[in-house]
Amino acid sequence: MAIDRRQALRLLASGLGASFWSRGAGAGRRKHRYLSAGEAATPGRFRVAAFSESGEALFDCALPARGHAFAISPNGRLAVHFARRPGEFALALDIDRGTVSHSIEPPQDRRFQGHGVFDRSGRLLYATENDFEAGCGIIGIYDARDGFRRLGELSSGGVGPHDIRLLPDGRTLAVANGGIHTHPDYPRVKLNLPAMQPSLCFIDRKMGALRRELGLGAGLRQLSIRHLAVGGEGWIAVAMQYEGPRGDRVPLVALCGADGPLRPLEAPPSILRAMKQYCGDVCFDPAGRSFAVSAPRGNIVTVWDGANGRFLHSARLADCCGLAPGRRPGEFLVSSGQDGIFLLDGHARTLRRLAAGFPDSRRWDNHLATTGSETCMPQPGCWM
Amino acid sequence: MRHAIALLTPLAALLALAAPAAAGPSAEAFASVNAALAENHIRPRYERLSAAAEEFEAAVEPLCARPDSSTLSGAEAGFQSLMDAWMSAEHLRFGPAESFMRMHRFHFWPEAQGKVGKAIAKRLAAEGAASTAPFRDASAAVQGLLAAEFLLYDQNALVPAPAPAPAQCSLLSTIAGNMRGMATGMASDWWSGADPFIARLASPGPENPYFESHGEAALAFLKSLHDGLQRIVDLKIAPVIGKDAGKVRPNLAESRLTGRSLWNIVLNLEALQELYTGGAGPGLAALLPKSEHKLERLLRKGFRATLATAESIEGPLESAAADPAQRKTVEKLRVQAQALRQIVRDRLAKALDLPLGFNALDGD
């Protein structure tokens, strides 16, 4: 499998710079572009695509293997798309031109974990990685201005890092260490469930120092901290996945203030049950006030108040997973693994199909990204 | 009384299935097959596991008191039957097997990096410091079958021939007692006490934290079938046999020290076959409507053929995979097991109207 992917990568790299499909995505529409990986109608045809808010395809590119999430550069022109873990590639996509500008491979003894983030300047890319022999979480650092050369690495502060975000101070990285050890010998098999210790770690990216490490206590050790979103005033919403017995009712969403603890949030029992112990993605709305959490196994999207952590409402959508901020406050885009992209209006509490056509053409993968605001951080003026 | 129920349930299943199926089996059909599987498929497996664990514990005792070749072979025989019992129950990964992480503590595999040897060495070194924590809270790597196998069979480190030294034997005895506790615990959590799991399985509903409907309970069985096949392919065969005979990785084989890798697969397959076809009572196949008789026969035939392939290989798997004369058969086994899994995922789940959806290896 590894060889196949590497061969495919080489093929892809030989065509670097060639436009795969672009319909003149002008800079004027830059802020309203969305990206997601997905599987085309023919099973096994993994692709990554960008589309406008009206659902028009802007580009559509074949992938060597299944993709996962994106790091979007601050100017919105570059997206680095990471392979699904254990990832052997990441592709830098020039969004304006619709080309693959670079193909990035992790070192032999590392694998990408599916997520990454740029610094404010857009020069440094931080990618979560797995040092699978040592069983340690790593953050790889790559230089976007030097062909994504690997500059070095930091410790993620835990095992099995997954999502990573940059906090509003521009200096602190928040990393979701899911706590689960995996090894490429047994791709995707969870090797340490009895001993897992998930954590939310804050790392000073300049000093490489672990500033804070938050957990949920011994009773919730099997609750994997996997996805993060940063909202107004630096609030961090955390979406989790439970690895314990299915009859247990545990919190699946937590909120963390700038200096406060990680606070598990309460939901009505019927909602918590419907979420089936598994959250797929989390995202703040464009105003940074409310956040959405998807639960693809339960076919439900939930919306929460970002300031006080109250559960607000929910909507049913089959295999809903990817989330991105919409255009207006309270709006979210939601992707379905069965088909379609939907617009969730958190104020009106409505869910409607974004557009027919291209968005219905594939089974969308776990994450949606937007070129407008990479971390879902509120940036006044950016959306209107 | 129990026997009467056991006899009645298959009949009830047949009666329930006589009604024309609209979209998937009726709640009654699910309920009666679930009950029959609990009684005829699950109960004997945990009873056998409990008995084997008790026998193994009893066989370790004379080994520690009088270590010689006779007591050693007694303990080894006890270990082998306990392994057999586990491999026949390994696919049942819901309910009491999930509680207290029993399934991980009972058989901590695959452990990627020789954790068991290290964990045992650490445990033995720390024993002087008299660990007061309960053994169930120790590293899962020292708690179960893999640790017992290491202590009994590893020739390199800890076991001086012909039998374990006192410290090792005392740990082996603790492990045996721990496994007996887990095995009897799983059996009693299923059928005894104030809140047995069988009651959860039989009475789904909004207040039941495990199952909302009889279909959801049946899904737990279907997942056991699917995930069991996936485990065989993705953990027990593919990583070991590699792309060709030159790329075999014996260190990744299950039960390496006892040479049981292929035998484990045979036992897993037999259990999964029975879950599908049924044994003393109906299996999942009984839920298929008449219109799906082709699928029903295909799966039956598939299980028979896959088992025949596995049984025609001279194990262990890691040796057969490197043997040019057997390599093709080993690859055939992988392809057949993988095909079974795909049929279960793509066709059986649809025919039963049970959304298999995500499995243990999905998600991110």
XYZ file of C-alpha atoms in Angstrom:
748
model
C 0.000 0.000 0.000
C 2.760 2.398 1.002
C 4.548 1.840 -2.274
C 1.388 2.363 -4.272
C 0.800 5.680 -2.607
C 4.352 6.816 -3.047
C 4.250 5.865 -6.705
C 1.009 7.743 -7.093
C 2.594 10.725 -5.416
C 5.493 10.653 -7.814
C 3.070 10.610 -10.707
C 1.200 13.488 -9.200
C 4.404 15.402 -8.523
C 5.522 14.964 -12.128
C 2.468 16.953 -13.119
C 3.055 19.723 -10.594
C 2.018 23.085 -11.821
C -0.461 21.709 -14.343
C -3.906 23.072 -13.818
C -6.302 20.245 -13.079
C -9.552 22.067 -13.419
C -10.106 25.698 -12.898
C -12.941 27.933 -13.901
C -11.340 31.285 -13.342
C -11.778 31.497 -9.632
C -11.061 35.169 -9.304
C -9.566 36.804 -6.255
C -12.795 38.680 -5.686
C -14.540 35.495 -4.624
C -11.665 34.325 -2.526
C -13.397 34.590 0.812
C -16.304 32.454 -0.108
C -14.558 29.352 -1.277
C -14.856 26.014 0.414
C -12.671 22.940 0.223
C -13.207 19.325 1.082
C -11.930 15.909 0.189
C -14.366 13.229 -0.850
C -14.952 10.009 -2.694
C -16.330 10.267 -6.218
C -19.126 8.046 -7.501
C -16.669 5.308 -8.414
C -15.589 3.942 -5.024
C -11.915 4.393 -4.326
C -11.651 7.556 -6.382
C -10.504 9.989 -3.742
C -10.459 13.625 -4.725
C -10.095 17.081 -3.245
C -12.266 19.883 -4.522
C -13.008 23.550 -4.017
C -16.405 25.072 -4.626
C -18.079 28.432 -4.298
C -20.837 29.255 -1.851
C -23.325 28.673 -4.640
C -21.961 25.153 -4.998
C -20.090 25.743 -8.265
C -16.954 23.617 -8.613
C -13.766 25.662 -8.754
C -11.359 22.777 -8.990
C -11.347 19.065 -8.536
C -8.137 17.109 -8.129
C -7.392 13.392 -7.797
C -5.696 12.238 -4.596
C -3.297 9.304 -4.214
C -5.296 8.151 -1.167
C -8.045 9.347 1.119
C -7.677 12.930 2.314
C -8.610 14.543 5.604
C -8.240 18.201 6.637
C -6.668 21.480 5.495
C -4.367 24.211 6.636
C -5.319 27.451 4.863
C -2.729 30.212 4.505
C -3.693 33.538 6.085
C -4.112 35.209 2.680
C -6.423 32.426 1.594
C -4.445 31.580 -1.544
C -2.826 28.372 -0.433
C -4.350 25.293 1.118
C -2.311 22.386 2.393
C -4.403 19.262 2.258
C -3.357 16.434 4.560
C -3.866 12.741 3.886
C -5.989 10.753 6.281
C -3.875 9.293 9.049
C -1.528 7.528 8.898
C -0.744 10.120 6.220
C 2.091 9.751 3.772
C 1.450 12.956 1.876
C 0.225 16.494 2.074
C -0.464 18.581 -1.008
C -0.041 22.337 -1.217
C -2.838 23.619 -3.446
C -2.684 26.978 -5.177
C -6.347 27.859 -4.887
C -6.375 30.733 -7.378
C -4.731 28.736 -10.121
C -6.157 25.376 -9.229
C -2.796 23.642 -9.180
C -0.783 21.443 -6.861
C 2.249 23.581 -6.085
C 4.051 21.149 -3.786
C 3.803 17.614 -2.616
C 5.031 17.151 0.954
C 6.097 13.860 2.490
C 6.770 13.273 6.172
C 10.138 11.781 7.204
C 10.372 7.966 6.993
C 9.787 7.564 10.718
C 6.834 9.950 10.923
C 3.293 9.949 9.565
C 0.944 12.878 9.166
C -2.035 12.794 11.509
C -4.474 14.634 9.224
C -4.374 18.252 10.431
C -2.109 21.282 10.277
C -2.075 25.035 10.649
C -0.126 28.035 9.294
C 1.439 30.766 11.373
C 0.172 34.340 10.861
C 2.790 35.139 8.234
C 1.877 32.109 6.169
C 5.498 31.030 6.109
C 5.520 28.260 8.691
C 3.288 25.238 8.498
C 2.739 23.160 11.622
C 1.543 19.589 11.045
C 0.538 17.023 13.619
C 2.617 13.881 13.168
C 3.169 10.539 14.804
C 6.576 9.253 15.855
C 5.202 5.736 15.654
C 8.213 3.838 16.954
C 8.508 5.932 20.099
C 4.738 6.380 20.357
C 5.108 10.157 20.748
C 3.102 12.981 19.289
C 5.045 15.429 17.112
C 4.409 18.766 15.473
C 6.432 18.986 12.258
C 7.472 22.459 11.080
C 7.679 23.182 7.352
C 8.836 26.275 5.478
C 6.268 27.312 2.866
C 8.749 29.719 1.293
C 11.357 27.055 0.775
C 9.400 24.355 -0.975
C 7.928 23.159 2.338
C 11.318 22.018 3.559
C 11.045 20.436 6.972
C 12.710 22.778 9.461
C 12.294 20.693 12.574
C 9.750 19.495 15.038
C 8.218 20.068 18.460
C 6.695 17.643 20.918
C 2.905 17.713 20.863
C 2.878 17.048 24.605
C 0.988 13.773 24.308
C 0.191 10.684 22.276
C -1.780 10.653 19.010
C -2.107 14.379 18.203
C -4.858 15.153 15.723
C -6.312 18.658 15.319
C -4.142 21.730 15.817
C -5.057 25.432 15.945
C -3.257 28.727 16.380
C -4.571 30.897 19.210
C -5.316 34.612 18.681
C -1.961 35.560 20.258
C -0.350 34.158 17.108
C 2.168 32.325 19.221
C 0.400 29.540 21.041
C -0.551 26.318 19.313
C -3.465 24.350 20.776
C -3.104 20.634 20.064
C -5.680 17.907 20.607
C -3.719 14.873 21.750
C -6.297 12.128 21.275
C -4.233 9.823 23.470
C -4.445 6.927 21.037
C -1.257 5.264 19.834
C -1.207 3.856 16.313
C 1.496 2.222 14.208
C 1.715 1.867 10.409
C 2.160 -1.904 10.839
C -1.509 -1.990 11.812
C -2.889 1.107 10.128
C -5.580 2.792 12.201
C -5.721 0.135 14.904
C -5.874 1.680 18.365
C -3.038 0.047 20.250
C -3.259 1.475 23.740
C -6.923 1.959 24.666
C -6.466 0.754 28.265
C -3.674 3.260 28.840
C -4.822 6.275 26.851
C -4.306 9.738 28.315
C -5.836 12.380 26.069
C -4.902 16.011 26.602
C -5.353 19.493 25.241
C -1.886 21.006 25.119
C -0.831 24.594 24.612
C 2.582 24.936 23.059
C 4.643 28.062 22.613
C 5.634 27.576 19.000
C 8.673 29.864 19.284
C 10.140 28.350 22.420
C 8.823 24.861 21.783
C 7.677 24.826 25.394
C 4.579 23.111 26.722
C 2.719 25.978 28.417
C -0.366 24.173 29.655
C -1.745 20.674 29.586
C -5.443 20.128 30.230
C -7.267 16.859 30.711
C -10.645 15.708 31.904
C -9.536 13.595 34.858
C -9.062 9.889 35.458
C -12.769 9.073 35.081
C -12.786 10.248 31.463
C -9.476 8.818 30.315
C -11.144 7.009 27.424
C -12.595 10.231 26.066
C -10.377 11.100 23.105
C -9.854 14.843 22.582
C -9.724 15.146 18.807
C -11.009 18.386 17.287
C -10.775 22.042 18.234
C -12.185 25.371 17.195
C -11.205 28.813 18.417
C -13.899 31.427 18.921
C -14.293 34.947 20.255
C -11.951 35.975 23.079
C -9.926 32.842 22.540
C -12.565 30.388 23.737
C -11.724 26.896 22.562
C -14.475 24.423 21.775
C -13.436 20.789 21.951
C -15.165 17.841 20.233
C -14.446 14.366 21.573
C -14.910 10.645 20.899
C -15.492 8.046 23.594
C -13.662 4.709 23.428
C -15.366 3.135 26.449
C -18.481 0.949 26.754
C -21.351 2.071 24.566
C -23.836 2.233 27.435
C -21.822 4.930 29.232
C -23.112 8.474 28.973
C -20.170 10.838 28.937
C -19.849 14.458 27.831
C -18.692 14.769 24.222
C -18.164 18.510 24.004
C -16.036 20.729 26.211
C -15.197 24.399 26.366
C -12.038 26.043 27.570
C -11.482 29.722 28.327
C -8.227 31.552 27.866
C -6.801 30.435 31.204
C -9.561 28.287 32.602
C -9.927 24.550 32.872
C -11.397 22.277 30.233
C -15.088 22.249 31.121
C -17.226 19.354 29.871
C -20.604 20.630 28.645
C -24.002 19.232 29.444
C -26.543 18.306 26.813
C -30.084 16.977 27.144
C -29.841 13.190 27.641
C -31.668 12.471 24.394
C -29.203 14.637 22.445
C -26.179 13.113 24.137
C -27.485 9.662 23.357
C -28.210 10.607 19.755
C -24.582 11.706 19.312
C -23.483 8.059 19.719
C -20.307 8.856 21.647
C -18.650 10.313 18.595
C -18.074 13.877 17.386
C -16.616 14.445 13.931
C -15.858 18.148 13.722
C -16.338 21.451 15.523
C -16.464 25.011 14.216
C -17.384 28.499 15.423
C -19.776 30.649 13.424
C -18.368 33.749 11.643
C -19.128 35.905 14.674
C -17.264 33.537 16.990
C -20.237 33.402 19.332
C -21.841 30.024 18.758
C -20.257 26.787 17.652
C -21.462 23.659 15.919
C -20.421 20.085 16.659
C -21.192 17.297 14.192
C -21.940 13.724 15.237
C -21.799 11.660 12.014
C -22.561 8.309 13.674
C -25.699 9.796 15.188
C -26.601 11.813 12.062
C -26.988 14.984 14.106
C -25.425 18.469 14.195
C -25.592 20.327 17.480
C -25.220 24.052 18.095
C -23.876 25.505 21.342
C -23.424 28.921 22.899
C -19.726 29.748 22.783
C -19.815 32.101 25.759
C -21.552 29.970 28.368
C -21.435 26.505 26.836
C -25.195 26.017 26.757
C -26.677 23.564 24.279
C -28.887 25.560 21.890
C -30.408 23.249 19.295
C -29.748 20.442 16.855
C -30.567 19.305 13.332
C -30.692 15.841 11.773
C -28.510 15.178 8.751
C -27.327 11.777 7.565
C -23.597 11.203 8.072
C -22.944 14.894 8.755
C -19.330 15.625 9.544
C -17.434 18.522 7.956
C -18.156 22.004 9.323
C -17.131 25.480 8.201
C -18.367 28.941 9.080
C -21.032 30.306 6.760
C -21.192 33.918 5.630
C -23.393 35.447 8.279
C -23.340 35.209 12.055
C -24.954 31.999 13.219
C -24.387 30.248 9.886
C -22.481 27.019 9.300
C -21.805 24.879 6.269
C -22.193 21.164 6.923
C -21.019 18.358 4.644
C -22.565 14.917 4.478
C -20.666 11.704 3.880
C -23.627 10.433 1.914
C -24.029 13.422 -0.337
C -24.458 17.133 -0.337
C -23.413 20.309 1.385
C -25.937 22.020 3.633
C -26.360 25.443 5.157
C -27.295 25.456 8.825
C -28.776 28.754 9.938
C -28.336 28.778 13.684
C -30.601 31.782 14.196
C -33.533 30.630 12.087
C -32.785 27.020 13.083
C -33.106 25.807 9.509
C -31.053 23.396 7.461
C -31.145 23.565 3.679
C -29.188 22.111 0.800
C -26.591 24.615 -0.354
C -26.997 23.821 -4.046
C -27.747 20.855 -6.212
C -25.217 19.608 -8.743
C -21.556 19.401 -7.858
C -21.989 19.238 -4.038
C -24.166 16.154 -4.527
C -21.582 14.409 -6.650
C -19.590 12.736 -3.908
C -19.359 11.337 -0.414
C -17.686 14.178 1.432
C -14.917 13.371 3.859
C -14.618 14.457 7.483
C -13.688 18.110 7.105
C -14.720 21.263 5.290
C -12.450 24.271 5.104
C -13.005 27.821 3.997
C -10.466 30.219 2.566
C -12.059 33.057 4.473
C -11.059 32.247 8.002
C -8.900 29.280 8.635
C -9.393 28.768 12.337
C -12.990 29.951 12.414
C -11.684 32.942 14.342
C -13.826 36.032 14.108
C -12.182 38.577 11.833
C -14.456 41.614 11.669
C -15.168 42.767 8.169
C -13.948 39.549 6.697
C -17.345 38.122 5.987
C -19.620 40.978 5.094
C -36.976 -24.014 31.933
C -33.961 -22.555 30.170
C -33.960 -25.483 27.786
C -37.591 -24.986 27.000
C -36.920 -21.374 26.084
C -33.922 -22.395 24.051
C -36.111 -24.757 22.073
C -38.899 -22.283 21.608
C -36.881 -19.342 20.427
C -35.836 -20.842 17.077
C -39.455 -21.688 16.416
C -40.516 -18.187 17.298
C -37.881 -16.873 14.930
C -39.211 -18.979 12.094
C -42.769 -17.914 12.787
C -41.831 -14.278 12.931
C -40.036 -14.614 9.622
C -43.018 -16.200 7.934
C -44.588 -12.757 7.680
C -43.623 -10.950 4.472
C -40.703 -8.629 5.108
C -41.318 -5.043 4.066
C -38.131 -3.102 4.808
C -35.918 -5.511 6.715
C -36.917 -7.978 9.404
C -39.598 -7.131 11.959
C -38.802 -6.168 15.533
C -40.111 -9.574 16.632
C -37.804 -11.381 14.225
C -34.817 -9.399 15.482
C -35.829 -10.021 19.096
C -36.099 -13.774 18.734
C -32.832 -14.176 16.819
C -31.078 -11.926 19.338
C -32.408 -14.058 22.187
C -31.448 -17.266 20.433
C -27.928 -16.020 19.721
C -27.477 -14.933 23.331
C -28.560 -18.344 24.535
C -26.924 -20.597 21.959
C -23.970 -18.587 20.738
C -22.850 -16.317 23.553
C -23.700 -18.287 26.677
C -21.742 -21.463 25.847
C -18.749 -19.384 24.809
C -18.507 -17.533 28.113
C -19.241 -20.708 30.053
C -16.391 -22.405 28.236
C -14.118 -19.411 28.776
C -14.886 -19.388 32.511
C -14.259 -23.119 32.826
C -11.007 -22.912 30.857
C -9.804 -19.959 32.933
C -10.581 -21.843 36.158
C -8.719 -24.896 34.857
C -5.725 -22.823 33.842
C -5.562 -21.202 37.266
C -5.781 -24.638 38.862
C -2.979 -25.920 36.611
C -0.622 -23.059 37.458
C -0.810 -23.847 41.162
C 1.010 -27.224 41.029
C 3.513 -25.727 38.578
C 4.510 -23.130 41.129
C 4.528 -25.632 44.003
C 6.455 -28.396 42.186
C 7.994 -27.049 39.000
C 8.841 -30.005 36.761
C 8.147 -31.076 33.211
C 4.850 -32.685 34.175
C 3.382 -29.670 35.961
C 4.757 -27.430 33.206
C 2.988 -29.399 30.508
C -0.179 -29.333 32.613
C -0.042 -25.532 32.724
C 0.741 -25.366 29.011
C -2.244 -27.558 28.189
C -4.419 -25.323 30.361
C -3.099 -22.277 28.540
C -3.826 -23.793 25.136
C -7.446 -24.561 25.975
C -7.900 -21.110 27.438
C -6.543 -19.612 24.198
C -8.938 -21.817 22.234
C -11.854 -20.621 24.355
C -10.883 -16.969 23.912
C -10.467 -17.259 20.139
C -13.993 -18.674 19.976
C -15.335 -15.681 21.924
C -13.020 -12.910 20.727
C -15.517 -11.489 18.234
C -18.017 -10.698 21.022
C -16.804 -7.203 21.750
C -19.899 -5.591 23.224
C -21.555 -5.585 26.624
C -19.658 -7.157 29.532
C -16.552 -7.641 27.347
C -16.338 -3.855 27.035
C -16.837 -3.173 30.743
C -13.666 -2.557 32.731
C -11.778 -2.904 29.437
C -11.939 -6.647 29.892
C -11.408 -7.542 26.243
C -8.218 -5.497 26.142
C -6.980 -6.769 29.479
C -7.753 -10.373 28.569
C -5.856 -10.318 25.286
C -3.731 -7.223 24.749
C -3.027 -7.667 21.089
C -1.718 -6.406 18.760
C 0.873 -4.866 20.955
C 3.161 -3.150 18.534
C 6.477 -2.943 20.227
C 7.164 -5.903 22.437
C 5.438 -4.116 25.276
C 4.603 -7.337 27.066
C 8.184 -8.396 27.744
C 9.079 -4.939 28.984
C 5.942 -4.607 31.096
C 6.607 -7.983 32.740
C 10.222 -7.114 33.466
C 9.037 -3.856 35.011
C 6.391 -5.611 37.063
C 8.859 -8.180 38.356
C 11.411 -5.508 39.213
C 8.791 -3.518 41.072
C 7.507 -6.497 42.993
C 10.111 -5.995 45.714
C 8.627 -2.546 46.188
C 5.329 -4.356 46.915
C 2.810 -2.755 44.651
C -0.400 -2.381 46.602
C -2.517 -1.277 43.644
C -5.007 -3.904 42.497
C -3.690 -6.011 39.620
C -6.613 -4.978 37.413
C -5.157 -1.462 37.402
C -1.736 -2.663 36.255
C -0.697 -2.186 32.637
C -2.982 -4.217 30.362
C 0.192 -5.668 28.892
C 0.849 -7.787 32.009
C -2.730 -8.841 32.670
C -3.810 -11.373 30.084
C -3.114 -14.170 27.655
C -0.126 -12.526 26.023
C 1.650 -12.116 29.360
C 0.846 -15.704 30.347
C 2.165 -16.915 27.003
C 5.338 -14.912 27.500
C 5.948 -16.310 30.984
C 5.249 -19.885 29.937
C 6.914 -20.039 26.542
C 9.507 -17.313 26.055
C 12.906 -18.934 26.078
C 14.958 -15.770 26.129
C 14.401 -13.863 29.242
C 12.291 -14.669 32.167
C 11.658 -18.368 32.270
C 14.514 -20.595 33.312
C 13.994 -24.106 31.998
C 12.205 -26.263 32.741
C 9.788 -24.075 34.646
C 9.323 -20.501 35.824
C 11.198 -19.248 38.866
C 9.136 -18.350 41.952
C 8.714 -14.649 41.160
C 7.656 -15.384 37.590
C 5.361 -18.145 38.716
C 3.747 -15.947 41.305
C 3.055 -13.380 38.575
C 1.744 -16.133 36.287
C -0.563 -17.236 39.056
C -1.799 -13.657 39.554
C -2.421 -13.379 35.807
C -4.325 -16.676 35.781
C -6.491 -15.557 38.705
C -7.068 -12.216 37.011
C -8.215 -13.916 33.802
C -10.489 -16.239 35.774
C -12.003 -13.160 37.428
C -12.584 -11.472 34.089
C -14.030 -14.593 32.455
C -16.452 -15.389 35.275
C -17.226 -11.666 35.510
C -18.265 -11.538 31.858
C -20.447 -14.631 32.264
C -22.155 -13.355 35.399
C -22.611 -9.830 34.005
C -24.466 -11.394 31.093
C -26.812 -13.614 33.069
C -26.764 -12.948 36.827
C -27.318 -10.171 39.296
C -29.840 -7.385 39.507
C -29.149 -5.920 36.088
C -27.891 -8.652 33.737
C -26.845 -7.592 30.265
C -29.202 -10.139 28.740
C -32.049 -7.965 30.044
C -30.586 -4.978 28.207
C -30.364 -7.007 25.030
C -33.909 -8.316 25.391
C -35.603 -5.043 26.364
C -34.419 -2.200 24.181
C -36.033 1.201 24.502
C -35.463 4.878 25.169
C -34.375 4.234 28.766
C -31.995 1.451 27.795
C -28.539 3.007 27.460
C -27.308 0.243 25.134
C -30.064 -0.489 22.656
C -32.995 1.597 21.530
C -34.554 -1.109 19.375
C -34.313 -4.839 18.680
C -32.739 -3.903 15.367
C -30.012 -1.978 17.156
C -29.333 -5.010 19.331
C -29.149 -7.187 16.201
C -26.712 -4.651 14.807
C -24.355 -5.496 17.682
C -24.267 -9.078 16.385
C -23.830 -7.968 12.778
C -20.954 -5.703 13.838
C -19.384 -8.620 15.691
C -19.530 -10.592 12.460
C -18.141 -7.794 10.312
C -15.483 -6.566 12.721
C -14.395 -10.144 13.430
C -13.722 -10.673 9.732
C -11.979 -7.340 9.499
C -9.791 -8.234 12.473
C -8.729 -11.441 10.766
C -7.791 -9.686 7.536
C -6.373 -6.398 8.794
C -4.627 -7.572 11.953
C -3.996 -11.273 11.755
C -3.190 -11.857 8.069
C -2.262 -8.769 6.024
C 0.468 -7.254 8.244
C 2.088 -10.671 8.728
C 2.158 -12.073 5.222
C 3.222 -8.858 3.439
C 3.181 -8.346 -0.299
C 5.256 -11.384 -1.190
C 7.117 -14.278 0.376
C 10.162 -12.063 0.879
C 8.174 -9.512 2.884
C 6.765 -11.754 5.598
C 6.948 -10.217 9.067
C 6.837 -13.063 11.579
C 7.146 -10.670 14.517
C 3.698 -9.306 13.775
C 2.061 -12.733 13.990
C -0.370 -13.415 16.789
C 0.652 -16.089 19.305
C 4.150 -16.153 17.865
C 5.627 -18.058 20.806
C 3.071 -20.830 20.630
C 2.856 -21.038 16.840
C -0.926 -20.660 17.004
C -1.381 -17.823 14.477
C -3.222 -19.934 11.906
C -5.138 -21.988 14.463
C -6.441 -18.780 16.056
C -7.802 -17.730 12.670
C -9.514 -21.094 12.203
C -11.208 -20.762 15.596
C -12.229 -17.161 14.867
C -13.700 -18.221 11.519
C -15.605 -21.125 13.026
C -17.172 -18.822 15.606
C -18.106 -16.252 12.946
C -19.521 -18.975 10.724
C -21.747 -20.116 13.569
C -22.843 -16.559 14.301
C -24.020 -16.369 10.703
C -25.427 -19.824 10.005
C -26.495 -20.601 13.554
C -25.570 -23.568 15.696
C -28.008 -25.010 18.192
C -30.374 -22.188 17.255
C -30.770 -19.688 14.410
C -27.981 -17.325 13.387
C -28.089 -14.037 11.526
C -28.868 -15.922 8.313
C -32.316 -16.728 9.723
C -33.160 -13.031 9.428
C -32.750 -12.993 5.657
C -36.000 -13.009 3.685
C -36.608 -15.767 1.137
C -35.927 -13.334 -1.683
C -32.313 -13.200 -0.510
C -31.695 -16.913 -0.829
C -28.806 -16.318 -3.233
C -27.014 -14.117 -0.738
C -27.816 -16.568 2.034
C -26.183 -19.430 0.102
C -23.269 -17.280 -1.047
C -22.279 -16.458 2.520
C -22.736 -20.039 3.685
C -20.534 -21.226 0.852
C -18.072 -18.414 1.499
C -17.556 -19.424 5.108
C -17.117 -23.081 4.156
C -14.597 -22.268 1.441
C -12.610 -19.850 3.610
C -12.430 -22.340 6.453
C -11.396 -25.085 4.046
C -8.576 -22.889 2.768
C -7.426 -22.063 6.296
C -7.500 -25.729 7.268
C -5.526 -26.751 4.182
C -2.575 -24.580 5.202
C 0.130 -26.060 7.338
C 0.714 -23.388 9.978
C 1.816 -21.277 11.590
C 0.739 -18.536 9.210
C 4.100 -16.757 9.264
C 5.913 -19.911 8.103
C 3.313 -20.776 5.470
C 3.453 -17.231 4.063
C 7.207 -17.565 3.514
C 6.916 -21.067 2.033
C 6.761 -20.916 -1.794
C 4.649 -24.066 -1.844
C 2.002 -22.547 0.432
C 2.196 -18.858 -0.374
C -0.617 -18.951 -2.930
C -2.982 -20.641 -0.469
C -2.165 -18.080 2.191
C -2.987 -15.286 -0.241
C -6.187 -17.080 -1.148
C -7.138 -17.121 2.512
C -6.663 -13.377 2.721
C -8.726 -12.775 -0.418
C -11.534 -15.057 0.737
C -11.737 -13.556 4.214
C -11.704 -10.088 2.696
C -14.469 -11.061 0.260
C -16.578 -12.405 3.131
C -16.148 -9.132 4.928
C -17.187 -7.147 1.865
C -20.284 -9.263 1.319
C -21.273 -8.765 4.953
C -20.666 -5.033 4.692
C -22.177 -4.343 1.291
C -24.939 -6.926 0.996
C -25.889 -8.583 4.269
C -26.189 -5.266 6.110
C -28.405 -3.908 3.349
C -30.564 -7.040 3.166
C -31.127 -6.897 6.935
C -31.690 -3.138 6.776
C -29.080 -2.651 9.494
C -26.789 0.342 8.944
C -23.330 -1.065 9.561
C -21.947 2.433 9.035
C -18.760 3.125 10.850
C -16.616 0.387 12.260
C -13.847 0.294 14.800
C -11.216 1.339 12.272
C -13.212 4.182 10.760
C -13.510 7.621 12.142
C -10.895 10.251 12.807
